Coordinates of C-alpha atoms in Angstrom, one line a residue:
M14 CA 0.0 0.0 0.0
N15 CA 1.1 3.6 -0.6
R16 CA 1.9 4.9 2.9
V17 CA 2.4 8.5 1.7
A18 CA -1.1 8.4 0.1
F19 CA -2.7 7.0 3.2
L20 CA -1.0 9.6 5.4
A21 CA -2.3 12.3 3.1
L22 CA -5.8 10.9 3.2
A23 CA -5.6 10.6 7.0
L24 CA -4.5 14.3 7.1
S25 CA -7.5 15.3 5.0
G26 CA -9.9 13.4 7.3
I27 CA -8.4 15.1 10.4
C28 CA -8.6 18.6 8.8
W29 CA -12.2 18.0 7.5
G30 CA -13.1 16.7 11.0
L31 CA -12.0 20.0 12.5
G32 CA -14.5 21.8 10.3
F33 CA -17.5 20.6 12.3
P34 CA -16.6 21.8 15.8
L35 CA -15.0 25.1 14.4
G36 CA -18.2 25.6 12.4
K37 CA -20.4 25.0 15.4
F38 CA -18.5 27.6 17.3
V39 CA -18.7 30.2 14.5
L40 CA -22.5 29.6 14.2
T41 CA -23.0 31.1 17.7
E42 CA -22.1 34.5 16.1
T43 CA -23.4 34.3 12.5
N44 CA -25.5 32.1 10.2
A45 CA -24.4 29.1 8.2
A46 CA -24.4 30.8 4.8
H47 CA -22.2 33.7 6.0
M48 CA -19.9 31.3 7.8
V49 CA -19.3 29.3 4.7
L50 CA -18.8 32.5 2.7
L51 CA -16.1 33.7 5.1
R52 CA -14.5 30.3 5.2
F53 CA -14.2 30.1 1.5
A54 CA -13.0 33.7 1.3
V55 CA -10.1 32.9 3.6
A56 CA -9.4 29.7 1.6
A57 CA -9.5 31.6 -1.6
V58 CA -7.0 34.2 -0.4
A59 CA -4.7 31.4 0.8
A60 CA -5.1 29.6 -2.6
L61 CA -4.4 32.6 -4.8
P62 CA -0.5 32.2 -4.9
F63 CA -1.0 28.6 -6.1
A64 CA -3.8 29.4 -8.6
L65 CA -2.0 32.4 -10.3
A66 CA 1.6 31.2 -10.3
R67 CA 1.5 29.5 -13.7
A68 CA -0.3 30.0 -17.0
E69 CA -1.4 26.4 -17.1
T70 CA -3.0 26.7 -13.7
R71 CA -4.8 30.0 -14.6
A72 CA -6.2 28.2 -17.7
L73 CA -8.1 25.9 -15.3
F74 CA -10.5 28.9 -14.6
R75 CA -11.7 28.3 -18.2
S76 CA -12.4 24.6 -17.7
P77 CA -16.1 23.8 -17.6
V78 CA -15.3 20.7 -15.4
I79 CA -13.4 22.7 -12.8
L80 CA -16.0 25.5 -12.8
A81 CA -18.8 22.9 -12.2
A82 CA -16.7 21.2 -9.6
G83 CA -16.0 24.4 -7.7
A84 CA -19.7 25.4 -7.8
L85 CA -20.8 22.0 -6.4
Y86 CA -18.1 22.1 -3.7
G87 CA -19.3 25.5 -2.4
V88 CA -23.0 24.5 -2.5
A89 CA -22.3 21.3 -0.7
F90 CA -20.7 23.1 2.2
M91 CA -23.6 25.5 2.4
V92 CA -26.1 22.7 2.6
Q93 CA -23.9 20.8 5.1
F94 CA -23.6 23.6 7.5
E95 CA -27.2 24.6 7.2
G96 CA -27.8 21.1 8.4
L97 CA -25.2 21.6 11.2
A98 CA -27.3 24.5 12.5
H99 CA -30.1 22.1 13.2
V100 CA -28.2 19.1 14.7
S101 CA -25.4 18.5 17.2
V102 CA -21.8 18.4 16.2
T103 CA -21.6 14.7 17.0
L104 CA -24.7 13.7 15.0
A105 CA -23.7 15.8 11.9
A106 CA -20.1 14.5 12.0
L107 CA -21.1 10.8 12.3
L108 CA -23.6 11.1 9.5
V109 CA -20.7 11.6 7.2
G110 CA -20.0 7.8 7.8
A111 CA -22.4 7.2 4.9
M112 CA -20.0 8.7 2.4
P113 CA -17.7 5.7 2.0
A114 CA -20.7 3.6 0.9
L115 CA -21.8 6.2 -1.6
I116 CA -18.2 6.4 -3.0
A117 CA -18.0 2.6 -3.3
I118 CA -21.3 2.3 -5.1
S119 CA -20.4 5.1 -7.5
A120 CA -17.0 3.4 -8.1
K121 CA -18.8 0.2 -9.0
L122 CA -21.2 2.0 -11.3
L123 CA -18.3 3.7 -13.0
G124 CA -16.5 0.4 -13.7
E125 CA -14.0 0.2 -10.8
K126 CA -13.6 -3.2 -9.1
V127 CA -14.7 -3.2 -5.5
S128 CA -14.0 -6.4 -3.5
R129 CA -16.4 -8.3 -1.4
A130 CA -14.6 -7.4 1.8
S131 CA -15.0 -3.7 0.9
W132 CA -18.7 -4.1 0.4
I133 CA -19.0 -5.7 3.9
G134 CA -17.0 -2.8 5.3
V135 CA -19.0 0.0 3.7
A136 CA -22.2 -1.8 4.7
A137 CA -21.1 -1.8 8.3
A138 CA -20.3 1.9 8.0
T139 CA -23.6 2.7 6.4
L140 CA -25.5 0.7 9.0
G141 CA -23.7 2.8 11.7
A142 CA -24.8 6.0 10.0
A143 CA -28.4 4.7 9.6
L144 CA -28.5 3.8 13.3
I145 CA -27.4 7.3 14.2
A146 CA -29.9 9.0 11.9
G147 CA -32.7 6.8 12.9
K148 CA -32.3 7.5 16.6
P149 CA -31.0 11.0 17.0
D150 CA -32.2 11.1 20.6
G151 CA -32.9 14.8 20.6
A152 CA -29.5 15.5 18.9
G153 CA -31.1 17.1 15.9
S154 CA -34.3 17.7 13.8
P155 CA -35.4 15.7 10.8
L156 CA -34.6 18.8 8.6
G157 CA -31.0 18.9 10.0
V158 CA -30.5 15.2 9.3
A159 CA -32.0 15.5 5.8
L160 CA -29.7 18.5 5.0
S161 CA -26.6 16.7 6.3
L162 CA -27.3 13.6 4.2
G163 CA -28.3 15.7 1.2
S164 CA -24.9 17.5 1.3
L165 CA -23.2 14.1 0.9
L166 CA -25.0 13.6 -2.4
I167 CA -23.7 16.9 -3.6
F168 CA -20.2 16.1 -2.5
L169 CA -20.5 12.8 -4.4
A170 CA -21.5 14.7 -7.5
W171 CA -18.4 16.9 -7.0
L172 CA -16.2 13.8 -6.9
I173 CA -17.8 12.4 -10.1
V174 CA -17.4 15.6 -12.0
L175 CA -13.7 15.9 -11.0
R176 CA -13.1 12.5 -12.6
R177 CA -13.2 14.4 -15.9
A178 CA -10.8 17.2 -14.8
P179 CA -8.0 18.1 -17.1
E180 CA -4.4 17.1 -16.1
A181 CA -3.1 19.4 -13.3
P182 CA 0.2 21.1 -13.8
T183 CA 0.9 21.0 -10.0
P184 CA -0.6 19.1 -7.1
M185 CA -2.1 22.3 -5.7
A186 CA -3.5 23.6 -9.0
I187 CA -7.0 21.9 -9.0
P188 CA -7.6 22.3 -5.2
A189 CA -6.6 26.0 -5.4
V190 CA -8.8 26.8 -8.4
T191 CA -11.7 24.8 -6.9
V192 CA -11.9 26.7 -3.7
I193 CA -11.6 30.1 -5.5
V194 CA -14.5 29.1 -7.8
A195 CA -16.5 27.8 -4.7
A196 CA -15.9 31.2 -3.0
F197 CA -17.4 33.1 -5.9
T198 CA -20.3 30.6 -6.1
V199 CA -21.4 31.0 -2.4
L200 CA -21.0 34.8 -2.5
P201 CA -24.2 35.7 -4.3
V202 CA -26.1 32.9 -2.6
A203 CA -25.1 34.1 0.9
F204 CA -26.0 37.8 -0.1
F205 CA -29.3 36.7 -1.5
L206 CA -30.3 34.7 1.6
H207 CA -29.0 37.0 4.4
G208 CA -27.4 40.1 2.9
P209 CA -23.8 41.1 3.6
P210 CA -22.0 39.2 6.3
R211 CA -21.1 40.6 9.7
L212 CA -17.5 41.4 10.0
D213 CA -17.5 42.5 13.7
L214 CA -17.1 38.9 14.9
S215 CA -15.0 38.1 18.0
P216 CA -11.3 37.2 17.6
P217 CA -12.0 33.6 18.6
A218 CA -14.6 33.4 15.9
W219 CA -12.2 34.8 13.3
A220 CA -9.6 32.3 14.4
A221 CA -12.1 29.5 13.9
I222 CA -12.9 30.8 10.4
A223 CA -9.2 31.0 9.6
G224 CA -8.8 27.4 10.7
Q225 CA -11.8 26.4 8.6
G226 CA -10.4 28.2 5.5
V227 CA -6.8 27.1 5.6
L228 CA -7.0 23.7 7.3
A229 CA -10.5 22.3 6.8
T230 CA -10.9 23.6 3.2
L231 CA -7.7 24.2 1.3
L232 CA -5.3 21.8 3.0
A233 CA -7.9 19.1 3.4
T234 CA -8.9 19.3 -0.3
A235 CA -5.3 19.2 -1.5
A236 CA -4.4 16.3 0.7
W237 CA -7.4 14.4 -0.3
Q238 CA -6.8 14.8 -4.0
F239 CA -3.1 13.8 -3.6
G240 CA -3.9 10.7 -1.7
S241 CA -6.9 9.6 -3.8
A242 CA -4.8 9.6 -6.9
R243 CA -2.8 6.7 -5.6
V244 CA -5.3 4.2 -4.1
G245 CA -8.7 2.7 -5.0
A246 CA -11.8 4.8 -4.6
A247 CA -13.3 2.8 -1.8
S248 CA -10.0 2.7 0.1
A249 CA -9.8 6.5 -0.2
G250 CA -13.4 6.9 0.8
V251 CA -12.9 5.1 4.1
F252 CA -10.6 7.8 5.3
I253 CA -13.5 10.2 5.4
N254 CA -14.5 8.3 8.5
I255 CA -11.7 10.0 10.3
E256 CA -13.8 13.2 9.9
P257 CA -16.9 12.0 11.8
L258 CA -14.6 10.4 14.4
M259 CA -12.8 13.7 15.0
G260 CA -16.0 15.6 15.0
A261 CA -17.7 13.2 17.4
C262 CA -14.9 13.2 19.9
I263 CA -14.6 17.0 19.9
G264 CA -18.3 17.4 20.1
V265 CA -18.5 15.1 23.2
M266 CA -15.5 16.6 24.9
L267 CA -16.0 20.3 24.2
F268 CA -19.6 20.9 23.2
G269 CA -21.4 18.8 25.8
D270 CA -22.9 16.4 23.2
H271 CA -24.3 13.3 24.8
L272 CA -22.6 10.0 23.8
T273 CA -25.9 7.9 23.6
F274 CA -26.0 4.2 22.8
A275 CA -27.1 4.9 19.2
L276 CA -24.2 7.3 18.7
G277 CA -21.7 5.0 20.3
A278 CA -22.9 1.8 18.5
G279 CA -23.1 3.7 15.2
G280 CA -19.6 5.1 15.6
L281 CA -18.2 1.7 16.4
L282 CA -19.8 0.2 13.3
I283 CA -18.4 3.1 11.2
I284 CA -14.8 2.5 12.6
A285 CA -15.1 -1.3 12.1
G286 CA -16.3 -0.9 8.6
S287 CA -13.4 1.4 7.9
F288 CA -10.8 -1.2 8.8
I289 CA -12.6 -3.9 6.7
V290 CA -12.6 -1.6 3.7
V291 CA -8.9 -0.8 4.0
L292 CA -8.1 -4.5 4.2
G293 CA -10.4 -5.3 1.3
E294 CA -9.1 -2.7 -1.0
K295 CA -5.3 -3.1 -0.4
H296 CA -4.9 -4.5 -4.0
A297 CA -7.3 -2.0 -5.7
A298 CA -6.2 -0.2 -8.8
P299 CA -5.3 3.5 -8.5
V300 CA -7.9 6.1 -9.5
C301 CA -7.4 9.6 -10.8
A302 CA -6.3 12.4 -8.6
S303 CA -9.6 14.1 -8.8
A304 CA -11.6 11.1 -7.5
G305 CA -11.8 12.3 -4.1
P306 CA -15.0 14.3 -0.6
I307 CA -15.8 16.5 1.9

């Protein structure tokens, strides 16, 4: 197995996982749409040196595939964090455990071989997510659960679109252009829904937004696309489960979320499914760099 690729995928899962608790903190001072807008604004500023450095990278702004991918990426985050506003950090994070199953199914439909062990693993992870969603125990509303799960379908569409991305001149090219396009996509939506964002947020809130933009957006996206280029789609997808694990742990420790039986059992199923998928996909063929989530 490619150790560097798996380290990159693990890093992406950790960084994405930080986005849930940081986002929940920012939501105490602003709404979800404005938070996502500010998050992508920070990420876009950080991405500019990578996006403008070479003519080949600047040409990606004219690619219909990259433009569509960036738009989907921004909308997916808006839907996801609108859902987060209606559920607990732990519930929202653990619902992401359904994503490996969606990736495995899409990989199969697109012609990639997925082993029997991998199907068992993703089934376990999906069962864990279903257990959590079916018994929220006051941790969220049906609307919040629906938005959280709906965002996963949009993220999946982002991954499928990126399979058709042109060849990248540098590893940071597509992630950088993607987050800049996403920022320009969420800008009019956020203004339409809520007007201009508040900028008089507290220093801790701005620190959380900076962490979201640099770590949970730009770095996570770049690490994911690097790692997913070198392993099978289902193997890559299982590392998304680090995201709900991180979010759930932080939610329980810092935000007072209750670790109910449903959340605990669902989380254990997700983790067990992750290990099974990794073992089942160790001989999977590599996929393209763009075949990567959330």
